[in-house]
Amino acid sequence: LDDEYDYVIVGAGTAGLTVADRLSADGKYTVLVIEYCHLAVSDEVIEAGNGRNFDDPGIQYNITSVPQPDMNNRRQFVWIGCCVGGSSAINGMVAVRGTRTEYDAWAELGGPDSTWNWDGVLPYFKRAMHFTPPEEQLAETFNITWDPNAWGQDEDTKVYASFPTYQNPRLIPMYKAMAKMPRMDVPLDGAGGENGLYWYPSSLDPETYRRSYARTGHYDEQIERDNYHLITRQKVRRVLFECDGTTARGVEFFSRDDPDEVVRVRARKEVIISAGTVHTPQILQLSGIGPRPLLEEAGIPVRVELPGVGQNFQDHAYLSVGYAWGRGGGPPAPEVPQLGDPRTVSSPNLGAWIGLPTMTEDFEDIAARYEAQDPAAYLPEGTDPTVIAGYAEFQRVHAKLLRSKNTNLMWFPLSGGPGGIVMSMHIVSHGTININATDPEASPVVDYRALSNPTDMDIMVENIEYMRKYMASPDFAAYQPRETSPGAHVTGEALRDWIRQTYIPTNFHPIATAAMKPRELGGVVDDELRVHGTSKLRVVDGSIMPLLPGANTQQPVYMVAEKVSI
């Protein structure tokens, strides 16, 4: 460990490793990455669980939310990765982006000069993952299409987006039924910014068919660089500042194995916080950057009053609707040539990404009710006026998204069987992630405030009703599908009660606790991800996203890191 580096990065997760790799690649800059967790054995991460998703508490944080009143006071486990590679080591490996409409909304929230619209982010999506097309026979059999102009194949990018060699033939009748749904589009490739029914790749190495994640792509081959250092099992306590009080000069951290071993390291150019949506606000608040009332309650001197730190918290939400075939075991699987290996399948590769106007003719009523809300009505009591102003702008933009066919309000992953998961991809209930005022260095206090805004309930009802319409397709009539949970008879207020009992307020895609918006709108970072009111301090991770992308956040986080690294 040197006394100083050009860049000090807090967090060796999806974003932190990407930034560290890109900044150190030409040897011009020295980079230190400080990671709270450890370097997991690589084979465990990529092989466990018969393939891909690693459910081991040894590489996850042990954090649970506060009780959620609108979920019958249930708590929610906060699922985030704790190892070098972060959540890219434990995610579902779905490589999707969201739509043009959604990133144009980012730019609207960012201000008139924002560079984060679709055209501004697409080059960095292309750089973020190296695309490998499916095998020719697989593509022909399952009608897998793709747009080569929407993807990148940069030789310097070692995070891969690939297809397995096998797909379940039972997907074919499910696909055909979904393609016939009213107003359903079937684009060439969702990576081009359009929604509908399409195939998408996994973050999968195309040669080994193992998990491709931030560690394999941005660390394992870079470990020998003299200018790229990474240390693990170290907890960053706070950012250090120059005498002017707002210019970052380094960080203070200590060893988890020896808490008395306190170390300070200097950053000549910048401190970059990439600790993730859950821990980035904690580090900022411990450093005196955040809401004044909270910092004063915790006894932390206020360095920069930024009320938006830890606010605006959003995540995708989902639940499962159960179905069973009543006759014949469902549509028969067509006989197709299958030369691939089922063990290469790592995640769903087929799904419908659906806008509210596609789901329901009542979309305008839902949008109008949401648009008419008082912006402060469903935010926490005592919310700062700037955060309320920011939510008012979010509300204005989000009402347009509700009316747009090209907004991914719902994700319906298709499997070879009936029913399944429905996901709400745009949540309007804003939660908080803050320090514990009585023990600031303990785990952050996570409050999803799930279903606190009634619009989220309205949309989840529409998700379930869309599932019911799909399962009532003429293609399935001969097989008499039967809804087992909650049951076709459960409607109206009874359905809403069932949702409160079963709703999961996270698809493990937390964002927005250091949102990229103007300071007067409760923003924490500017268009270049510099923390408002400071210099030489930047945030680069999912916390900067001002609004949920209608997509799993893996590829968007890589994009954010690539864009800021140029």
PDB file of N, CA and C in Angstrom, residues 87-120:
ATOM      1  N   SER A  87     -22.179  -7.333  -6.695  1.00  0.00           N
ATOM      2  CA  SER A  87     -23.415  -8.017  -7.055  1.00  0.00           C
ATOM      3  C   SER A  87     -23.342  -8.671  -8.428  1.00  0.00           C
ATOM      4  N   SER A  88     -22.369  -8.321  -9.253  1.00  0.00           N
ATOM      5  CA  SER A  88     -22.222  -9.030 -10.532  1.00  0.00           C
ATOM      6  C   SER A  88     -21.798 -10.477 -10.320  1.00  0.00           C
ATOM      7  N   ALA A  89     -21.373 -10.810  -9.092  1.00  0.00           N
ATOM      8  CA  ALA A  89     -20.993 -12.185  -8.769  1.00  0.00           C
ATOM      9  C   ALA A  89     -22.178 -13.034  -8.337  1.00  0.00           C
ATOM     10  N   ILE A  90     -23.305 -12.426  -8.012  1.00  0.00           N
ATOM     11  CA  ILE A  90     -24.441 -13.200  -7.499  1.00  0.00           C
ATOM     12  C   ILE A  90     -25.739 -12.898  -8.239  1.00  0.00           C
ATOM     13  N   ASN A  91     -25.698 -12.081  -9.268  1.00  0.00           N
ATOM     14  CA  ASN A  91     -26.943 -11.675  -9.914  1.00  0.00           C
ATOM     15  C   ASN A  91     -27.488 -12.768 -10.835  1.00  0.00           C
ATOM     16  N   GLY A  92     -28.617 -12.482 -11.479  1.00  0.00           N
ATOM     17  CA  GLY A  92     -29.259 -13.439 -12.370  1.00  0.00           C
ATOM     18  C   GLY A  92     -28.685 -13.479 -13.763  1.00  0.00           C
ATOM     19  N   MET A  93     -27.654 -12.682 -14.038  1.00  0.00           N
ATOM     20  CA  MET A  93     -26.898 -12.711 -15.289  1.00  0.00           C
ATOM     21  C   MET A  93     -27.706 -12.276 -16.511  1.00  0.00           C
ATOM     22  N   VAL A  94     -28.780 -11.523 -16.301  1.00  0.00           N
ATOM     23  CA  VAL A  94     -29.605 -11.051 -17.413  1.00  0.00           C
ATOM     24  C   VAL A  94     -28.954  -9.797 -18.001  1.00  0.00           C
ATOM     25  N   ALA A  95     -28.657  -9.827 -19.293  1.00  0.00           N
ATOM     26  CA  ALA A  95     -27.950  -8.716 -19.943  1.00  0.00           C
ATOM     27  C   ALA A  95     -28.921  -7.926 -20.813  1.00  0.00           C
ATOM     28  N   VAL A  96     -29.598  -6.963 -20.193  1.00  0.00           N
ATOM     29  CA  VAL A  96     -30.559  -6.108 -20.878  1.00  0.00           C
ATOM     30  C   VAL A  96     -30.281  -4.657 -20.493  1.00  0.00           C
ATOM     31  N   ARG A  97     -30.926  -3.721 -21.201  1.00  0.00           N
ATOM     32  CA  ARG A  97     -30.598  -2.299 -21.036  1.00  0.00           C
ATOM     33  C   ARG A  97     -31.754  -1.421 -20.609  1.00  0.00           C
ATOM     34  N   GLY A  98     -32.958  -1.711 -21.081  1.00  0.00           N
ATOM     35  CA  GLY A  98     -34.038  -0.753 -20.976  1.00  0.00           C
ATOM     36  C   GLY A  98     -34.238  -0.059 -22.308  1.00  0.00           C
ATOM     37  N   THR A  99     -35.097   0.954 -22.331  1.00  0.00           N
ATOM     38  CA  THR A  99     -35.501   1.551 -23.603  1.00  0.00           C
ATOM     39  C   THR A  99     -34.967   2.967 -23.784  1.00  0.00           C
ATOM     40  N   ARG A 100     -35.036   3.397 -25.017  1.00  0.00           N
ATOM     41  CA  ARG A 100     -34.662   4.768 -25.364  1.00  0.00           C
ATOM     42  C   ARG A 100     -35.452   5.766 -24.525  1.00  0.00           C
ATOM     43  N   THR A 101     -36.737   5.525 -24.371  1.00  0.00           N
ATOM     44  CA  THR A 101     -37.611   6.436 -23.637  1.00  0.00           C
ATOM     45  C   THR A 101     -37.137   6.633 -22.207  1.00  0.00           C
ATOM     46  N   GLU A 102     -36.678   5.570 -21.576  1.00  0.00           N
ATOM     47  CA  GLU A 102     -36.279   5.627 -20.172  1.00  0.00           C
ATOM     48  C   GLU A 102     -34.994   6.420 -19.970  1.00  0.00           C
ATOM     49  N   TYR A 103     -34.031   6.274 -20.867  1.00  0.00           N
ATOM     50  CA  TYR A 103     -32.795   7.053 -20.713  1.00  0.00           C
ATOM     51  C   TYR A 103     -32.986   8.508 -21.125  1.00  0.00           C
ATOM     52  N   ASP A 104     -33.877   8.755 -22.061  1.00  0.00           N
ATOM     53  CA  ASP A 104     -34.229  10.146 -22.344  1.00  0.00           C
ATOM     54  C   ASP A 104     -34.846  10.793 -21.103  1.00  0.00           C
ATOM     55  N   ALA A 105     -35.554  10.000 -20.294  1.00  0.00           N
ATOM     56  CA  ALA A 105     -36.106  10.517 -19.034  1.00  0.00           C
ATOM     57  C   ALA A 105     -34.998  10.825 -18.036  1.00  0.00           C
ATOM     58  N   TRP A 106     -33.931  10.023 -18.009  1.00  0.00           N
ATOM     59  CA  TRP A 106     -32.764  10.365 -17.170  1.00  0.00           C
ATOM     60  C   TRP A 106     -32.284  11.766 -17.516  1.00  0.00           C
ATOM     61  N   ALA A 107     -32.145  12.032 -18.810  1.00  0.00           N
ATOM     62  CA  ALA A 107     -31.630  13.331 -19.230  1.00  0.00           C
ATOM     63  C   ALA A 107     -32.569  14.454 -18.835  1.00  0.00           C
ATOM     64  N   GLU A 108     -33.874  14.207 -18.909  1.00  0.00           N
ATOM     65  CA  GLU A 108     -34.832  15.233 -18.471  1.00  0.00           C
ATOM     66  C   GLU A 108     -34.643  15.574 -17.004  1.00  0.00           C
ATOM     67  N   LEU A 109     -34.444  14.558 -16.186  1.00  0.00           N
ATOM     68  CA  LEU A 109     -34.261  14.796 -14.756  1.00  0.00           C
ATOM     69  C   LEU A 109     -32.908  15.427 -14.463  1.00  0.00           C
ATOM     70  N   GLY A 110     -31.947  15.208 -15.334  1.00  0.00           N
ATOM     71  CA  GLY A 110     -30.609  15.738 -15.098  1.00  0.00           C
ATOM     72  C   GLY A 110     -30.451  17.204 -15.420  1.00  0.00           C
ATOM     73  N   GLY A 111     -31.346  17.757 -16.201  1.00  0.00           N
ATOM     74  CA  GLY A 111     -31.242  19.175 -16.552  1.00  0.00           C
ATOM     75  C   GLY A 111     -31.019  19.361 -18.036  1.00  0.00           C
ATOM     76  N   PRO A 112     -31.051  20.619 -18.502  1.00  0.00           N
ATOM     77  CA  PRO A 112     -31.038  20.904 -19.945  1.00  0.00           C
ATOM     78  C   PRO A 112     -29.767  20.487 -20.668  1.00  0.00           C
ATOM     79  N   ASP A 113     -28.644  20.375 -19.960  1.00  0.00           N
ATOM     80  CA  ASP A 113     -27.386  20.031 -20.621  1.00  0.00           C
ATOM     81  C   ASP A 113     -26.973  18.587 -20.368  1.00  0.00           C
ATOM     82  N   SER A 114     -27.892  17.749 -19.919  1.00  0.00           N
ATOM     83  CA  SER A 114     -27.543  16.375 -19.585  1.00  0.00           C
ATOM     84  C   SER A 114     -27.110  15.592 -20.820  1.00  0.00           C
ATOM     85  N   THR A 115     -26.111  14.758 -20.630  1.00  0.00           N
ATOM     86  CA  THR A 115     -25.599  13.902 -21.703  1.00  0.00           C
ATOM     87  C   THR A 115     -26.055  12.454 -21.538  1.00  0.00           C
ATOM     88  N   TRP A 116     -27.046  12.223 -20.659  1.00  0.00           N
ATOM     89  CA  TRP A 116     -27.421  10.856 -20.314  1.00  0.00           C
ATOM     90  C   TRP A 116     -28.687  10.390 -21.012  1.00  0.00           C
ATOM     91  N   ASN A 117     -28.998  10.969 -22.184  1.00  0.00           N
ATOM     92  CA  ASN A 117     -30.108  10.452 -22.967  1.00  0.00           C
ATOM     93  C   ASN A 117     -29.652   9.190 -23.710  1.00  0.00           C
ATOM     94  N   TRP A 118     -30.561   8.582 -24.474  1.00  0.00           N
ATOM     95  CA  TRP A 118     -30.241   7.309 -25.137  1.00  0.00           C
ATOM     96  C   TRP A 118     -29.025   7.434 -26.045  1.00  0.00           C
ATOM     97  N   ASP A 119     -28.999   8.478 -26.855  1.00  0.00           N
ATOM     98  CA  ASP A 119     -27.868   8.639 -27.760  1.00  0.00           C
ATOM     99  C   ASP A 119     -26.567   8.863 -26.997  1.00  0.00           C
ATOM    100  N   GLY A 120     -26.677   9.463 -25.801  1.00  0.00           N
ATOM    101  CA  GLY A 120     -25.484   9.719 -25.003  1.00  0.00           C
ATOM    102  C   GLY A 120     -24.951   8.511 -24.263  1.00  0.00           C
TER     103      GLY A 120
END
